[in-house]
mmCIF file of C-alpha atoms in Angstrom:
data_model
loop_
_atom_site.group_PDB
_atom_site.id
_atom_site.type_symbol
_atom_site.label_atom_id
_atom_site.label_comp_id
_atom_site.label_asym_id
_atom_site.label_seq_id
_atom_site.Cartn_x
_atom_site.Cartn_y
_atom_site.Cartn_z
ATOM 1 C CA UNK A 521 32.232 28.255 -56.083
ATOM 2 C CA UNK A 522 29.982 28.423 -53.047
ATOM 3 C CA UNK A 523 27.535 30.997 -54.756
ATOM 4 C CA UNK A 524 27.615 29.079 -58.093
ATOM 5 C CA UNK A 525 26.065 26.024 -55.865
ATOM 6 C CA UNK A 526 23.552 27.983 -54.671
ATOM 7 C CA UNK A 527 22.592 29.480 -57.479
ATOM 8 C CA UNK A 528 22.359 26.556 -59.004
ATOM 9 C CA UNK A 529 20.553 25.380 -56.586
ATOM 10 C CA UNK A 530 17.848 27.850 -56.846
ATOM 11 C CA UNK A 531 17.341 27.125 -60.365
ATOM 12 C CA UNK A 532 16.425 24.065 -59.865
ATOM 13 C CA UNK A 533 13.979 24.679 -57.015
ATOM 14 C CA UNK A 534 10.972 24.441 -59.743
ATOM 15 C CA UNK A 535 8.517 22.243 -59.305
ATOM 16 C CA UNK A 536 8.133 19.065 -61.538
ATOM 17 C CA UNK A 537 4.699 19.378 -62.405
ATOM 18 C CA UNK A 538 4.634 16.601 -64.447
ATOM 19 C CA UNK A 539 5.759 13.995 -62.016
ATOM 20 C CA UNK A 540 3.534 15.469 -59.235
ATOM 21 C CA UNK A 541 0.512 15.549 -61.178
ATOM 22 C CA UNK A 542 0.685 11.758 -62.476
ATOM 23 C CA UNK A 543 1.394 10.265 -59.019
ATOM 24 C CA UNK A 544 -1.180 12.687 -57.536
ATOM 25 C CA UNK A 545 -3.559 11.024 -59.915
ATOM 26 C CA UNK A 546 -5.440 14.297 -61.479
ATOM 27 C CA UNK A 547 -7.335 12.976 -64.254
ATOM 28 C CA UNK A 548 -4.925 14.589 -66.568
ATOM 29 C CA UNK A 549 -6.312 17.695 -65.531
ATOM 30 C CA UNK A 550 -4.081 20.740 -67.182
ATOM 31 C CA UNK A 551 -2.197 22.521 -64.385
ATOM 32 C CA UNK A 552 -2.982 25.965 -63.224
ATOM 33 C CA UNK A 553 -1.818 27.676 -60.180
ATOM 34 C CA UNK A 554 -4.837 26.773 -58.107
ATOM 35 C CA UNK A 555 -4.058 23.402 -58.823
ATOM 36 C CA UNK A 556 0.033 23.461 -58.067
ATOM 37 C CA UNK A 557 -0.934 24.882 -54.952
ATOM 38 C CA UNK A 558 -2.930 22.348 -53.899
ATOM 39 C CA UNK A 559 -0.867 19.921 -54.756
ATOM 40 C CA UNK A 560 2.489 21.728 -52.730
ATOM 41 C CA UNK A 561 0.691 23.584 -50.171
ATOM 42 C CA UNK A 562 2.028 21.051 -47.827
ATOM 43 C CA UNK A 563 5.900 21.413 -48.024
ATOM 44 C CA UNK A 564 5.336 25.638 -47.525
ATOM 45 C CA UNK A 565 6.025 27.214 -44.148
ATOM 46 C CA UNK A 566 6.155 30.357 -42.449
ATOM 47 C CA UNK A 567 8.811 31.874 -40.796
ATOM 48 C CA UNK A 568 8.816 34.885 -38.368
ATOM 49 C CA UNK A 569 12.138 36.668 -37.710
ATOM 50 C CA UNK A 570 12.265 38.680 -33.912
ATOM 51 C CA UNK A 571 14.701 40.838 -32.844
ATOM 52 C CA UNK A 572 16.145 40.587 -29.009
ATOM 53 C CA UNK A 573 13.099 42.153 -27.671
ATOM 54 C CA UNK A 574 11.056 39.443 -29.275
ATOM 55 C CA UNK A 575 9.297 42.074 -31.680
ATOM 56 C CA UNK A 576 8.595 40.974 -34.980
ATOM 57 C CA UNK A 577 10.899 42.291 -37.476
ATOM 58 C CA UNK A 578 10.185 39.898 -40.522
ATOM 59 C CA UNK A 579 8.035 37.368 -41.720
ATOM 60 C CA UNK A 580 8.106 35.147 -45.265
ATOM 61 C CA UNK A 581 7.450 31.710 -46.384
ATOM 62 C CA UNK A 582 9.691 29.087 -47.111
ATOM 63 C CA UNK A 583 9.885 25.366 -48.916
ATOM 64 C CA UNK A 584 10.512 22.376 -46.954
ATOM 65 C CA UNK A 585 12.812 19.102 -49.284
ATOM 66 C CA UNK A 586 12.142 16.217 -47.448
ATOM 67 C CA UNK A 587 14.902 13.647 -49.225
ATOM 68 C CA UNK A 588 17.667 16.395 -47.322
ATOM 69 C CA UNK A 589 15.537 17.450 -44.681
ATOM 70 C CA UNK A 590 15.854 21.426 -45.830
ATOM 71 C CA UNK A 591 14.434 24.540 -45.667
ATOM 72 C CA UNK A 592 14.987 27.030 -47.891
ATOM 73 C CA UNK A 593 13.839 30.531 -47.671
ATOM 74 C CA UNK A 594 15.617 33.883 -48.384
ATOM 75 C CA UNK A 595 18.046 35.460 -46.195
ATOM 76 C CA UNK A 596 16.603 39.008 -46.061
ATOM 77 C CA UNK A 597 13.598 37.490 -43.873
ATOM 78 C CA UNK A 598 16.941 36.740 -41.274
ATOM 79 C CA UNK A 599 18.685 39.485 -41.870
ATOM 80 C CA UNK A 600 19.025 41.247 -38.233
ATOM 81 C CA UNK A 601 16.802 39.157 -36.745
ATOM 82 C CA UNK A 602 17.922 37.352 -33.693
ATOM 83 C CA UNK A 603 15.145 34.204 -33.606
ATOM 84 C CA UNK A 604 13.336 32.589 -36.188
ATOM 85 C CA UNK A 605 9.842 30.823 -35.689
ATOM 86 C CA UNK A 606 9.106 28.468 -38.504
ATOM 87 C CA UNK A 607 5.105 27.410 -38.335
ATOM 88 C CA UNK A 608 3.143 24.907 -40.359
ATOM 89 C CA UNK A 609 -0.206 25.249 -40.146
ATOM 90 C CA UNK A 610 0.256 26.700 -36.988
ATOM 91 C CA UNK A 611 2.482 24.476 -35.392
ATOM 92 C CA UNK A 612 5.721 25.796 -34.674
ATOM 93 C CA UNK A 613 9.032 23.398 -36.742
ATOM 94 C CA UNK A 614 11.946 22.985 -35.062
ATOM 95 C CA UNK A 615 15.090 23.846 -36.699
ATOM 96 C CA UNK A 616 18.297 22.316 -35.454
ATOM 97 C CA UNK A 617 20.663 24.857 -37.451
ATOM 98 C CA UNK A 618 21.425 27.079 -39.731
ATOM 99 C CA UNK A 619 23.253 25.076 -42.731
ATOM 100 C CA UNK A 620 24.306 28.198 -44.925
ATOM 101 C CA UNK A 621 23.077 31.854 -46.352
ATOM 102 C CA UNK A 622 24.022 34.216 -48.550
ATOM 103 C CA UNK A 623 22.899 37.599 -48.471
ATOM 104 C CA UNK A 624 24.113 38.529 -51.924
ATOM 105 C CA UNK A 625 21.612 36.040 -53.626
ATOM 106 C CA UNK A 626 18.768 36.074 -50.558
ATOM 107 C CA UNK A 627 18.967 32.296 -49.680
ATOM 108 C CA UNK A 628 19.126 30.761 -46.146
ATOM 109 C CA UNK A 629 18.926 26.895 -45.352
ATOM 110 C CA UNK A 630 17.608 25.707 -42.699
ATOM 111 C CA UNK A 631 18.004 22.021 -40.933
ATOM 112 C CA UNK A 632 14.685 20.793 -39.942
ATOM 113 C CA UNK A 633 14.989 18.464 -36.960
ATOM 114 C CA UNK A 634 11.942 16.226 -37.777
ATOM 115 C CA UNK A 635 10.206 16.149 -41.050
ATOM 116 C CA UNK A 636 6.685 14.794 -41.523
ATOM 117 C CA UNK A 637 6.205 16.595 -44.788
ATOM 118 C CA UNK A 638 5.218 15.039 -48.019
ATOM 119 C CA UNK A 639 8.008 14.809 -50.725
ATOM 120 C CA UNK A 640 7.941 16.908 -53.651
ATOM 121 C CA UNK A 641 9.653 16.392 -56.788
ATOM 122 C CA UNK A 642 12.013 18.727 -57.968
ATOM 123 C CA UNK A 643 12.186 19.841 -61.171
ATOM 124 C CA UNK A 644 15.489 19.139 -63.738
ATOM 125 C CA UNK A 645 17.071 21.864 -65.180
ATOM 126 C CA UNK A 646 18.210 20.448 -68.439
ATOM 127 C CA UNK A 647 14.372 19.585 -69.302
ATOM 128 C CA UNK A 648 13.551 23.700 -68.917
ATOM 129 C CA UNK A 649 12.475 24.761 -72.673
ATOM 130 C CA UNK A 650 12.798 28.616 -73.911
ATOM 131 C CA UNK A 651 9.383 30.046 -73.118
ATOM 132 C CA UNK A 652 7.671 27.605 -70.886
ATOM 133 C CA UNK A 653 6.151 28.576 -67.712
ATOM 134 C CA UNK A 654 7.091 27.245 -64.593
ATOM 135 C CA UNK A 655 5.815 27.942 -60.714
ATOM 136 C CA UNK A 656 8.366 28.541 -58.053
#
């Protein structure tokens, strides 16, 4: 049941252009990349994994979900790691725990202990159509 969640979960970690881009206020611009990254570049991170030494074994990005104060990344960027640095522009984020991971489907969550990111809107799954594109 737990992976199902997650899994789940992952799914719908799309981004719902749509909303974003009318409360953004684009000029009904169409959406590109360039543009969706623009518009989310605020709620991605860094994260640097170090081993006991303090030598850099890892490094990858993550998403930050305000509304649950999350951060989701993938768990191989942990894996064997014993500290993780999370940066934002390059500030460092303090994380107050590790909520959950599993290494079979490469997901780790992350509690952030204060959030001053923007919200994003997350996409619904049941509104996905055969064929369309979506950025995740």
């Amino acid at each position: 049941m737990k992976r199902s969640y997650y899994i789940i979960f992952l799914l719908v970690i799309f981004i719902d252009c749509q909303n974003n881009n009318k409360k953004e206020n684009f000029d009904s611009k169409p959406l590109n990349a360039e543009l969706i990254y623009n518009i989310f570049n605020e709620v991605v991170v860094t994260i640097y994994a170090y081993d006991s030494r303090q030598n850099l074994i890892g490094q990858g990005s993550g998403v930050v979900l305000k509304d649950k104060d999350f951060l989701v990344t993938n768990f191989h960027i942990f894996e064997g790691a014993d500290s993780l640095i999370v940066k934002h522009k390059g500030k460092i984020v303090q994380y107050s725990m590790i909520l959950g991971f599993d290494g079979d489907i490469d997901i780790l969550i992350l509690k952030i202990a204060e959030n001053s990111f923007p919200k994003i809107h997350l996409g619904a799954i049941d509104k996905l159509k055969i064929g369309q594109t979506i950025y995740a």
